[in-house]
Coordinates of C-alpha atoms and ligand atoms in Angstrom, one line a residue:
Chain A
M1 CA 65.0 82.8 24.0
D2 CA 61.9 81.1 23.9
E3 CA 61.0 81.4 20.4
K4 CA 61.7 78.4 18.3
K5 CA 61.7 78.4 14.7
T6 CA 59.5 75.7 13.4
P7 CA 61.0 73.8 10.6
E8 CA 59.6 74.1 7.0
V9 CA 56.6 71.4 7.1
K10 CA 56.2 69.4 4.0
I11 CA 52.9 67.6 3.8
E12 CA 53.5 63.9 3.3
V13 CA 52.3 62.2 0.0
T14 CA 50.0 59.4 0.7
D15 CA 48.2 58.5 -2.2
G16 CA 47.8 59.4 -5.9
A17 CA 50.6 58.9 -8.4
A18 CA 54.1 59.2 -8.0
I19 CA 54.8 62.9 -8.3
P20 CA 58.0 63.3 -10.5
I21 CA 61.1 64.2 -8.5
E22 CA 63.3 66.9 -9.8
K23 CA 66.2 64.5 -9.3
D24 CA 65.5 62.0 -12.0
E25 CA 65.7 64.4 -14.9
G26 CA 67.2 63.0 -17.9
L27 CA 65.9 61.2 -20.9
F28 CA 64.6 58.3 -19.5
T29 CA 62.6 59.1 -16.4
A30 CA 60.0 56.8 -15.1
W31 CA 57.4 59.3 -16.1
R32 CA 58.6 59.4 -19.7
I33 CA 58.8 55.8 -20.1
A34 CA 55.3 55.4 -18.7
F35 CA 53.6 58.4 -20.5
F36 CA 55.3 58.0 -24.0
G37 CA 55.2 54.3 -23.7
S38 CA 51.5 54.1 -23.0
I39 CA 50.8 56.6 -25.9
G40 CA 53.1 54.8 -28.1
I41 CA 51.1 51.4 -27.3
I42 CA 47.9 52.9 -27.8
I43 CA 48.8 54.3 -31.3
A44 CA 50.6 51.1 -32.2
L45 CA 47.4 48.9 -31.2
C46 CA 45.1 51.3 -33.2
V47 CA 47.3 51.3 -36.3
F48 CA 48.0 47.6 -36.4
K49 CA 45.0 46.0 -35.1
P50 CA 42.2 48.9 -35.6
D51 CA 39.5 46.2 -35.1
P52 CA 38.9 46.3 -32.0
Y53 CA 41.3 48.7 -30.5
L54 CA 40.2 51.8 -32.7
E55 CA 36.6 51.0 -32.2
I56 CA 37.3 51.0 -28.5
L57 CA 38.9 54.3 -28.4
K58 CA 35.9 55.8 -30.5
F59 CA 33.6 54.3 -28.2
V60 CA 34.9 55.6 -24.8
P61 CA 35.4 59.4 -25.0
D62 CA 31.8 60.2 -23.6
G63 CA 33.0 58.2 -20.7
V64 CA 36.1 60.2 -20.3
V65 CA 34.2 63.5 -20.3
V66 CA 31.8 62.1 -17.6
T67 CA 34.9 61.0 -15.6
F68 CA 36.3 64.4 -15.9
E69 CA 33.0 65.9 -14.8
V70 CA 32.7 63.9 -11.7
T71 CA 36.4 64.6 -10.9
I72 CA 36.3 68.4 -11.2
I73 CA 32.9 69.0 -9.7
S74 CA 33.9 66.7 -6.6
I75 CA 37.2 68.4 -6.2
V76 CA 35.9 72.0 -6.3
L77 CA 33.3 70.9 -3.7
S78 CA 35.6 68.8 -1.6
F79 CA 38.0 71.8 -1.7
F80 CA 35.4 74.1 0.0
V81 CA 34.2 71.1 2.3
G82 CA 37.7 70.4 3.2
L83 CA 38.6 74.1 4.3
L84 CA 35.5 74.4 6.4
T85 CA 36.5 70.9 8.1
G86 CA 40.0 72.2 8.5
L87 CA 38.9 75.3 10.1
G88 CA 36.6 73.4 12.1
R89 CA 39.3 70.9 13.3
I90 CA 41.5 73.8 14.7
S91 CA 38.5 75.9 16.1
K92 CA 38.6 76.5 19.8
N93 CA 34.8 76.1 19.9
R94 CA 34.2 72.6 21.3
A95 CA 31.0 71.9 19.5
I96 CA 32.4 72.9 16.0
N97 CA 35.6 71.0 16.6
L98 CA 33.8 67.8 17.7
I99 CA 31.7 67.9 14.8
A100 CA 34.4 68.3 12.4
S101 CA 36.7 65.7 14.1
T102 CA 34.0 63.0 14.2
Y103 CA 33.1 63.7 10.4
V104 CA 36.9 63.2 9.7
E105 CA 37.1 60.0 12.0
V106 CA 34.1 58.4 10.6
I107 CA 34.4 58.9 6.9
R108 CA 37.9 57.9 7.0
G109 CA 36.9 54.7 8.6
I110 CA 34.6 53.7 5.8
P111 CA 35.7 52.6 2.4
L112 CA 34.7 54.9 -0.4
L113 CA 32.8 52.1 -2.4
V114 CA 30.7 51.5 0.7
Q115 CA 30.0 55.2 1.2
L116 CA 29.0 55.1 -2.5
F117 CA 26.5 52.3 -2.1
Y118 CA 25.4 53.9 1.2
I119 CA 24.3 57.0 -0.5
Y120 CA 23.0 55.3 -3.7
Y121 CA 21.1 52.3 -2.4
A122 CA 20.6 52.9 1.3
V123 CA 19.8 56.5 1.3
G124 CA 18.4 56.0 -2.1
S125 CA 15.8 53.8 -0.8
F126 CA 14.0 56.6 1.0
T127 CA 14.6 59.2 -1.8
R128 CA 15.7 58.5 -5.3
I129 CA 19.1 59.9 -6.0
P130 CA 20.1 60.3 -9.7
P131 CA 23.4 58.4 -10.0
F132 CA 25.5 61.3 -11.1
F133 CA 24.5 63.3 -8.0
A134 CA 25.0 60.4 -5.8
A135 CA 28.5 60.0 -7.3
I136 CA 29.4 63.5 -6.7
L137 CA 27.8 63.5 -3.2
A138 CA 29.8 60.6 -1.8
M139 CA 33.1 61.7 -3.5
T140 CA 32.6 65.1 -2.0
I141 CA 31.8 63.7 1.4
C142 CA 34.8 61.4 1.3
Y143 CA 37.4 63.6 -0.1
G144 CA 36.2 66.6 2.0
A145 CA 37.2 64.7 5.0
Y146 CA 40.7 64.0 3.5
M147 CA 41.3 67.4 2.2
G148 CA 40.2 68.7 5.7
E149 CA 43.1 67.0 7.1
V150 CA 45.2 68.5 4.3
F151 CA 44.0 72.0 5.3
R152 CA 44.3 71.5 9.1
A153 CA 48.3 70.4 8.6
G154 CA 48.6 73.2 6.1
I155 CA 47.2 75.8 8.6
E156 CA 49.0 74.4 11.5
S157 CA 52.2 74.4 9.8
I158 CA 52.2 78.3 9.7
D159 CA 54.3 79.7 12.6
K160 CA 52.3 81.1 15.4
G161 CA 54.3 84.0 15.4
Q162 CA 52.4 85.0 12.1
T163 CA 49.2 85.0 14.0
E164 CA 50.6 87.2 17.0
A165 CA 52.1 89.5 14.4
A166 CA 48.4 90.0 12.6
M167 CA 46.6 90.3 15.9
S168 CA 49.0 92.6 17.5
L169 CA 48.3 95.0 14.4
G170 CA 44.5 94.8 15.3
F171 CA 43.3 92.0 12.9
N172 CA 40.5 90.0 14.3
K173 CA 40.7 86.1 14.2
R174 CA 38.7 85.9 10.7
Q175 CA 41.0 88.6 9.1
T176 CA 44.2 87.0 10.3
M177 CA 43.0 83.6 8.9
L178 CA 42.0 85.3 5.5
Y179 CA 44.9 87.7 4.9
V180 CA 47.9 86.1 6.5
I181 CA 47.4 82.4 7.7
L182 CA 45.5 81.0 4.4
P183 CA 47.5 82.6 1.9
Q184 CA 50.6 81.0 3.3
A185 CA 48.9 77.8 4.0
M186 CA 47.9 77.4 0.2
R187 CA 51.4 77.1 -0.6
T188 CA 52.0 74.0 1.8
I189 CA 48.6 72.9 0.7
L190 CA 48.5 72.9 -3.0
P191 CA 50.8 70.0 -3.7
P192 CA 49.0 67.5 -1.5
V193 CA 45.7 68.9 -2.8
G194 CA 47.1 68.3 -6.4
N195 CA 47.7 64.8 -5.1
E196 CA 44.2 64.2 -3.8
F197 CA 43.0 65.4 -7.2
I198 CA 44.9 62.6 -8.8
A199 CA 43.6 60.1 -6.3
L200 CA 40.1 61.3 -6.7
L201 CA 40.2 61.1 -10.5
K202 CA 41.5 57.5 -9.9
D203 CA 38.7 56.7 -7.4
T204 CA 35.9 58.0 -9.7
S205 CA 36.3 54.6 -11.6
L206 CA 34.3 53.4 -8.6
V207 CA 31.1 55.1 -9.6
S208 CA 30.8 52.8 -12.6
I209 CA 29.3 50.5 -10.3
I210 CA 26.1 52.6 -9.5
A211 CA 25.5 53.2 -13.3
V212 CA 27.2 56.5 -13.9
A213 CA 28.5 56.1 -17.4
D214 CA 32.1 57.1 -16.8
L215 CA 35.1 55.9 -18.5
L216 CA 35.1 52.4 -16.9
R217 CA 31.6 52.1 -17.4
R218 CA 31.8 52.6 -21.2
G219 CA 34.5 50.0 -21.4
R220 CA 32.3 47.6 -19.5
E221 CA 29.5 48.2 -21.9
Y222 CA 31.7 47.8 -24.8
A223 CA 33.2 44.5 -23.6
T224 CA 30.0 42.9 -22.3
S225 CA 28.5 43.6 -26.1
T226 CA 31.6 42.4 -27.8
F227 CA 33.3 40.1 -25.6
H228 CA 36.6 41.7 -26.1
Y229 CA 37.4 41.8 -22.4
F230 CA 41.2 41.7 -22.9
E231 CA 41.3 44.4 -25.6
T232 CA 38.8 46.8 -23.9
F233 CA 40.3 46.8 -20.4
T234 CA 43.7 47.1 -21.9
M235 CA 42.9 50.4 -23.5
I236 CA 40.9 51.5 -20.4
A237 CA 43.9 50.9 -18.3
L238 CA 46.0 52.7 -20.8
I239 CA 43.9 55.8 -21.1
Y240 CA 43.6 56.1 -17.2
L241 CA 47.3 55.9 -17.2
V242 CA 47.9 58.7 -19.6
I243 CA 45.2 61.0 -17.8
T244 CA 46.9 60.4 -14.4
L245 CA 50.2 60.9 -15.6
L246 CA 49.4 64.3 -17.2
L247 CA 47.9 65.3 -14.0
S248 CA 50.8 64.5 -12.0
K249 CA 53.0 66.3 -14.3
C250 CA 50.9 69.4 -13.9
V251 CA 51.0 69.1 -10.1
S252 CA 54.9 68.8 -9.9
Y253 CA 55.0 71.8 -12.2
M254 CA 52.7 73.7 -9.8
E255 CA 54.9 72.5 -6.8
K256 CA 58.1 73.9 -8.4
R257 CA 56.7 77.2 -9.3
L258 CA 55.1 77.5 -5.8
T259 CA 58.0 77.1 -3.4
P260 CA 59.9 80.4 -3.1
Y261 CA 58.5 83.6 -2.1
E262 CA 60.4 85.7 -4.6
Chain B
M1 CA 55.0 113.5 35.5
N2 CA 52.2 112.9 37.7
K3 CA 49.9 109.9 38.2
K4 CA 47.3 111.3 35.8
D5 CA 49.6 111.0 32.7
A6 CA 49.9 107.1 33.2
I7 CA 48.8 105.8 29.8
I8 CA 49.3 102.1 30.8
K9 CA 48.4 101.2 34.5
I10 CA 49.1 97.4 35.5
E11 CA 47.7 96.8 38.8
H12 CA 48.2 93.6 40.9
V13 CA 48.5 91.3 37.6
Y14 CA 48.9 87.5 38.2
K15 CA 49.4 85.1 35.2
Y16 CA 49.3 81.4 35.7
F17 CA 50.0 78.7 33.0
G18 CA 48.5 75.9 34.6
Q19 CA 50.0 75.6 38.0
F20 CA 53.1 77.8 37.2
L21 CA 52.9 81.1 38.4
A22 CA 54.5 83.3 35.6
L23 CA 53.7 86.8 36.9
E24 CA 53.0 87.4 40.6
D25 CA 51.3 90.8 41.7
I26 CA 52.7 92.9 38.9
N27 CA 52.2 96.7 39.6
L28 CA 53.7 99.2 37.1
D29 CA 52.5 102.8 35.5
V30 CA 54.0 103.8 32.3
F31 CA 53.7 107.5 31.5
K32 CA 53.0 109.3 28.2
Q33 CA 56.2 109.4 26.2
E34 CA 58.1 107.5 28.9
K35 CA 60.7 104.8 27.9
I36 CA 60.8 101.8 29.9
V37 CA 63.2 98.9 29.5
I38 CA 62.6 95.5 31.2
I39 CA 65.5 93.4 32.1
G40 CA 65.9 90.2 33.8
P41 CA 67.1 86.6 33.7
S42 CA 65.4 84.0 31.1
G43 CA 62.1 82.9 32.3
S44 CA 61.5 85.6 34.7
G45 CA 58.4 86.7 33.0
K46 CA 59.6 89.6 30.9
S47 CA 57.7 88.6 27.4
T48 CA 54.7 87.5 29.4
L49 CA 54.4 90.9 31.0
L50 CA 54.8 92.7 27.7
R51 CA 52.3 90.4 26.0
T52 CA 49.7 91.1 28.6
I53 CA 49.7 94.8 27.7
N54 CA 48.3 93.9 24.4
Q55 CA 46.4 90.9 25.6
L56 CA 48.4 88.6 23.3
E57 CA 48.4 86.8 26.7
K58 CA 45.4 87.1 29.1
V59 CA 45.7 87.7 32.7
T60 CA 44.6 85.3 35.4
S61 CA 43.8 88.3 37.7
G62 CA 44.4 91.9 38.0
K63 CA 43.8 95.0 35.8
I64 CA 45.6 96.7 32.8
I65 CA 44.3 100.1 31.7
V66 CA 45.7 101.3 28.4
D67 CA 44.8 104.8 27.4
G68 CA 41.9 104.6 29.6
V69 CA 40.4 101.3 28.7
D70 CA 40.6 98.1 30.9
V71 CA 42.1 95.7 28.5
T72 CA 41.4 92.7 30.9
E73 CA 37.6 93.5 30.8
P74 CA 35.8 90.9 29.1
G75 CA 33.8 92.1 26.0
V76 CA 36.2 94.9 25.5
D77 CA 37.2 95.6 21.6
L78 CA 40.7 94.4 21.9
N79 CA 41.2 94.7 17.9
K80 CA 40.7 98.3 18.2
I81 CA 42.8 98.9 21.2
R82 CA 45.6 96.8 19.5
T83 CA 45.6 99.1 16.6
S84 CA 47.0 101.9 19.0
L85 CA 49.8 99.4 20.6
G86 CA 52.6 98.6 18.1
M87 CA 54.6 95.4 18.8
V88 CA 57.9 94.3 17.5
F89 CA 58.9 90.7 18.1
Q90 CA 62.3 88.8 18.6
S91 CA 61.7 87.0 15.5
F92 CA 60.4 89.7 13.4
N93 CA 57.4 87.8 12.2
L94 CA 57.1 89.6 8.8
F95 CA 54.4 88.4 6.4
P96 CA 56.7 86.4 4.0
H97 CA 54.0 86.1 1.1
K98 CA 53.8 89.9 1.1
T99 CA 56.4 92.6 -0.2
V100 CA 58.0 94.9 2.2
L101 CA 55.5 97.6 1.1
E102 CA 52.6 95.3 1.3
N103 CA 53.8 94.2 4.9
L104 CA 53.2 98.0 5.7
T105 CA 50.0 98.7 3.7
L106 CA 48.1 95.6 4.6
A107 CA 46.7 96.7 8.1
P108 CA 46.1 100.4 7.2
I109 CA 44.2 99.4 4.2
K110 CA 42.0 96.8 5.9
L111 CA 41.7 98.2 9.2
K112 CA 41.9 102.0 8.9
K113 CA 40.1 101.8 5.4
L114 CA 43.0 103.9 3.9
S115 CA 43.3 103.9 0.1
K116 CA 46.1 102.1 -1.4
E117 CA 47.7 105.2 -2.4
E118 CA 47.4 106.9 0.9
A119 CA 48.7 103.7 2.8
E120 CA 51.5 103.4 0.3
E121 CA 52.6 106.9 0.7
I122 CA 52.7 106.6 4.4
A123 CA 54.5 103.4 4.1
L124 CA 57.3 104.8 1.9
N125 CA 57.7 107.7 4.2
L126 CA 58.5 105.3 7.0
L127 CA 60.5 103.0 4.9
D128 CA 62.7 106.0 4.0
K129 CA 62.9 106.9 8.0
V130 CA 64.1 103.5 8.8
G131 CA 66.5 103.4 5.8
I132 CA 65.3 101.0 3.5
K133 CA 62.9 102.4 1.1
D134 CA 64.8 100.9 -1.8
K135 CA 63.9 97.5 -0.5
A136 CA 60.2 98.4 -0.9
N137 CA 59.1 95.9 -3.5
N138 CA 61.4 93.0 -2.3
Y139 CA 60.1 90.1 -0.1
P140 CA 61.2 89.6 3.5
K141 CA 63.2 86.7 2.7
Q142 CA 65.6 88.8 0.6
L143 CA 66.5 91.1 3.3
S144 CA 69.1 90.8 6.1
G145 CA 67.8 90.3 9.7
G146 CA 68.6 94.0 10.6
Q147 CA 66.8 95.2 7.7
Q148 CA 63.7 92.6 8.3
Q149 CA 63.6 94.2 11.9
R150 CA 63.4 97.6 10.7
V151 CA 60.6 96.7 8.4
A152 CA 58.9 95.2 11.3
I153 CA 59.3 98.4 13.4
A154 CA 58.0 100.5 10.2
R155 CA 55.0 98.1 10.0
A156 CA 53.9 98.7 13.5
L157 CA 54.3 102.3 13.0
A158 CA 52.4 102.3 10.0
M159 CA 49.3 102.0 12.1
N160 CA 50.2 105.3 13.8
P161 CA 50.2 103.7 17.4
K162 CA 50.2 105.6 20.7
I163 CA 52.5 102.9 22.4
M164 CA 55.2 100.9 21.0
L165 CA 56.3 97.3 22.7
F166 CA 59.5 95.7 21.9
D167 CA 60.1 92.0 22.9
E168 CA 64.1 91.5 22.6
P169 CA 64.1 93.1 19.2
T170 CA 67.9 92.7 18.8
S171 CA 68.5 89.3 20.2
A172 CA 67.9 87.2 17.1
L173 CA 70.3 89.4 15.1
D174 CA 74.0 89.2 14.2
P175 CA 76.0 91.6 16.3
E176 CA 76.8 94.0 13.2
M177 CA 73.2 94.5 12.7
I178 CA 72.1 95.3 16.3
G179 CA 73.3 99.0 16.0
E180 CA 71.0 99.9 13.0
V181 CA 67.9 98.7 14.7
L182 CA 68.8 100.4 18.0
D183 CA 69.4 103.6 15.8
V184 CA 66.0 103.2 14.7
M185 CA 64.4 102.8 18.1
K186 CA 66.6 105.7 19.7
D187 CA 65.0 108.0 16.8
L188 CA 61.6 106.8 17.8
A189 CA 62.4 107.7 21.5
K190 CA 63.5 111.1 20.5
E191 CA 60.1 111.7 18.7
G192 CA 58.5 111.2 22.1
M193 CA 57.0 107.7 21.5
T194 CA 56.1 105.8 24.6
M195 CA 58.0 102.6 24.5
V196 CA 58.2 99.5 26.6
V197 CA 61.3 97.4 25.5
V198 CA 62.4 94.2 26.6
S199 CA 66.0 94.2 26.0
H200 CA 69.5 93.6 27.5
E201 CA 71.2 96.1 25.4
M202 CA 72.4 98.1 28.4
G203 CA 74.1 100.8 26.3
F204 CA 70.6 101.4 24.8
A205 CA 69.1 101.4 28.4
R206 CA 71.5 103.9 29.6
E207 CA 71.0 106.4 26.8
V208 CA 67.2 106.1 26.1
A209 CA 65.4 104.5 29.3
D210 CA 63.7 106.7 31.8
R211 CA 63.2 103.7 34.0
V212 CA 64.6 100.2 34.1
V213 CA 62.5 97.4 35.5
F214 CA 64.3 94.4 36.8
M215 CA 62.2 91.2 36.9
D216 CA 63.0 87.8 38.6
S217 CA 60.9 84.8 38.9
G218 CA 57.6 86.7 37.7
K219 CA 58.2 89.5 40.0
I220 CA 59.4 93.0 39.8
V221 CA 62.3 93.3 42.1
E222 CA 63.5 96.7 41.5
V223 CA 62.7 99.9 39.4
G224 CA 64.9 102.9 39.0
T225 CA 66.6 105.1 36.5
P226 CA 69.5 103.6 34.4
E227 CA 72.0 105.5 36.8
H228 CA 70.5 103.9 39.9
F229 CA 70.9 100.5 38.2
F230 CA 74.6 101.1 36.9
K231 CA 75.9 102.9 40.3
N232 CA 74.0 101.4 43.3
P233 CA 71.2 98.4 42.7
I234 CA 69.9 97.5 46.0
H235 CA 68.6 94.2 45.7
P236 CA 71.1 91.1 45.7
R237 CA 69.4 89.6 42.7
T238 CA 69.8 92.9 40.6
K239 CA 73.6 93.0 41.6
Q240 CA 74.1 89.5 40.6
F241 CA 72.1 89.8 37.3
L242 CA 73.9 92.8 36.3
S243 CA 77.4 91.6 37.1
Q244 CA 76.7 88.7 34.6
I245 CA 75.5 90.8 31.6
L246 CA 77.7 94.0 32.1
Ligands
ATP1 N1 52.3 79.6 26.8 C1 53.1 79.2 27.9 N2 52.7 78.0 28.5 C2 53.4 77.6 29.7 N3 54.4 78.2 30.2 C3 54.8 79.2 29.8 C4 54.0 79.9 28.4 N4 54.6 80.9 28.1 C5 55.7 81.1 29.1 N5 55.8 80.2 29.8 C6 56.6 80.3 30.9 O1 56.6 81.4 31.8 C7 57.8 81.7 32.2 C8 58.1 83.2 31.7 O2 58.3 82.9 30.5 P1 58.6 84.4 29.6 O3 58.7 84.1 28.0 O4 57.8 85.7 30.1 O5 60.1 84.6 30.2 P2 61.2 85.7 29.6 O6 61.4 86.6 30.8 O7 60.5 86.5 28.4 O8 62.3 84.9 29.3 P3 63.2 84.8 27.9 O9 64.5 85.9 28.2 O10 63.9 83.6 27.8 O11 62.7 85.4 26.8 C9 58.7 80.7 31.7 O12 59.1 79.9 32.7 C10 58.1 80.1 30.6 O13 58.4 78.6 30.5
MG2 MG1 61.0 86.5 26.2

């Protein structure tokens, strides 16, 4: 008996918010305390000290929209870049494999903030790139590399018997990937992708540095014009926290729904 | 049966895994409608030989001609050849994300361009034949091992292959489920399917095999009818092996 069953592979969570675990169910979970606590604090602050808290809350929604725009566009693009990178990383074609692997190595070795500066200021010194596009480009390139590793791990977690069964029926490599491997890999991939999503959302705060009017940038604008630094950044932190907690709840819900094939 | 009827011709096949010689000068003809059972100790190269027939394993040298086409030739359309070579694995390898019915219809729909209705009709007939029509809409995980293996056989048959290859189809099964899978294989044999089966089920070999092939250390040591093997095997390695498993 030469066939060994590979154990179910679970891709490790390395970043993003803590994904709620089934076990800590009950009235007082960490998630509930954090989520309802921060909403409670926001409401209390706005009710009892509307100036400046309510003013801040009214000032930043534009920024929330921009943060979401950057997040969603970047996540969709990096999903596809990640898929291509992941396929490249497992390709038997030496050249493609080397390109994909080098891309991942290089990008993972450079801090996102430096990449952002590089695209906006360094590349921007030759050809002017609007900040919004520079932001999306940098996020996509960076998270495409991270996502590539998630895809690679997901694809490699599928038993090689699946490929053999598909090939023995007459499917070519592309069809095997499309109909048999990727649909299964998606199940392993979705939770960590969701997690990258949360990490990416938080990292979009970096783009405020290159004049993209996201949530953090709006906060800074408000703070510098009113000198309410403490109040403003308290509100900004609470809003980020609420958004991130909501997203992590979605991810854990998705994870729960996805596990069994029944 | 004369030489002209050979549907698989294996000629001087060698297979190296790195420095390791897994197949050494293998020569074997399989005739139309013939049932071959391959036996031999673990690591003797049985799976490797079977997998070279549909080229899941490339050969290092030698030729394998399947239904008139040399499959070892570079540039040959392997995907097309594989549609006429069904394969059943020890570990079933059903597609877990598809229902039983979808497992059977996926390849006919995508590769033979059958309509969903046509493919499902064929699939349901096959499921009926292997006795699990009522599980058509279940997922593989919800089936017992014996049922999964019968689905795997039906999935291979859905492509209407000329030859069926089996790699130890019952050795991952609980003993009480072996019979139901062997019964399906016996029915298939009666219908005249050409079959190459790696198996140590000697009862099955005795009942179904036209010839038994004994392999050891990458070589074919002895070929003969089941009676020959049970009554008077010649080679000492064959005798020793048979005394262990019988
Ligand atoms: N991909 C591979 N790489 C390296 N060595 C391999 C590979 N596949 C098989 N082998 C070696 O080739 C030899 C023959 O393997 P094979 O799987 O064909 O044996 P087998 O007769 O089917 O044995 P079993 O009864 O255990 O299934 C073994 O020694 C095995 O370790
Ligand atoms: Mg084997």
